[in-house]
C-alpha angles and dihedrals in degrees: 000000000000106000112183094171093052091046090056091046090057089067088053090052094051090071089054097047098101092049094049089051089052097250100101130085118269093238096058107150121236118215117234107234118207101245096197093059098045115114120274112232122234112180121217092228140026111305124238098184102046106196126065099209131193121181129180120206136187125192144106132287092003116169114214092196093052091047092051092051090050093051100042095085090057098065145306141288088052112177125171125181138164138068141275093295106034129035133182115200127193126181143144110234144156091225117043089166090063090048091052092047092052090050095052095085091054099056148303119315102225103171140011141189120188124177123192100225093182092059091044090052092049092049091054102037112010109032113158098199141029095237122067115220118208132182138156133254094264085076108099107215125135116256088243090062093046089052095044093055097031093237115179114227124205109202121224118224117253126187135190102192106306095342109101124200139180109236114250091359110064094015129039127210095253093052091047091058091046091053090051087068098033101047121073091213125069115240122254128204134208136182125255118265122264089241093054093054092041091057090051092049092049091050092050093044088060091059107026134058092228144349132232114194118190120187146178121278115305088218091062102040143015091230096102093049090048089053090051090053091049091049090052089058090055094052093152091068128070103244126167114195111195130194104217091194087220142062146203117026095357090054086048091057092051092048093046093052090047090051092053091049091051093048089050090057101253112163121253098253092047092053091049091050092051092048088055090054094047093051089059094051104041121092134181125206121188123193106208112214095191135013092209095105094042088055091049090049092051096244092114125035118244090242094053089045091055093047091050089049093051091049092042086233117180113195125204112223125196141154126259127226091279093051096255121139115259137178107237102172148338140211140175095250140029090240091058090050091053090051090054 
């Protein structure tokens, strides 16, 4: 396995060697690598541990040796450097979410970088179409579908307090809902950086004839606009960035239909035209069982939340033609909402 990222990380570890062996001072400083500019890893053979994962922790009395021993069963190329207050972890694993969860008791996860080496390998050596299809992690499609159609997923950033995660990579849906009840702070989200998406587009442009990038509603997130900025930096490639004006399962349906068109050999412009038609036809309706989390997130006032709770009111939330959230109905039970 040729591992350029790990090779570069070895130079980082050399400066920490004395500390790890117990000879260095406790206040040894840890450099802050720029995650976005670190090399992307392309293996020279089929990968067994799919995700190249880098995690940065801060805390107190952390033990690099203990952390390494704890992570070794999760994969290979495990490298841990730092001191009692700052740690940089690198490993190849099938389950970066499990790695992040095991690291939580040691300290705060402040930064992450996770590359899907399987998808990188496919793009370079086993691409099944001439057009690359990209979406973001708000798109609800099973991993099996993403793999079948070689869809490239850009993770959104998710934070519980100071702990930062990459949606659907270092945190899974079940754990997210558990943390909603466990954590005192409400989670926040943020879009990927322009640089992160630019790197992906440049990699794909080297292997594909063109790129179609479909994202969640521009009215709900800056992700689509960020993708446009990234595409402008890769002007030599044919890249179409599309605002789906929706999210979740309805975005998944659009992306799935686009993937099928691409696999069937439809030309770039024809796929883009059809996506434009689908965005006008698709609609999502969400029956909200409880307003508790909308109150915590500030989208509903505490008073309105209490009144809705007393009345057992179940609102139906949707998106309008511009992709903005809109209340489209309400009932006094989830069953009544489903009947509507």
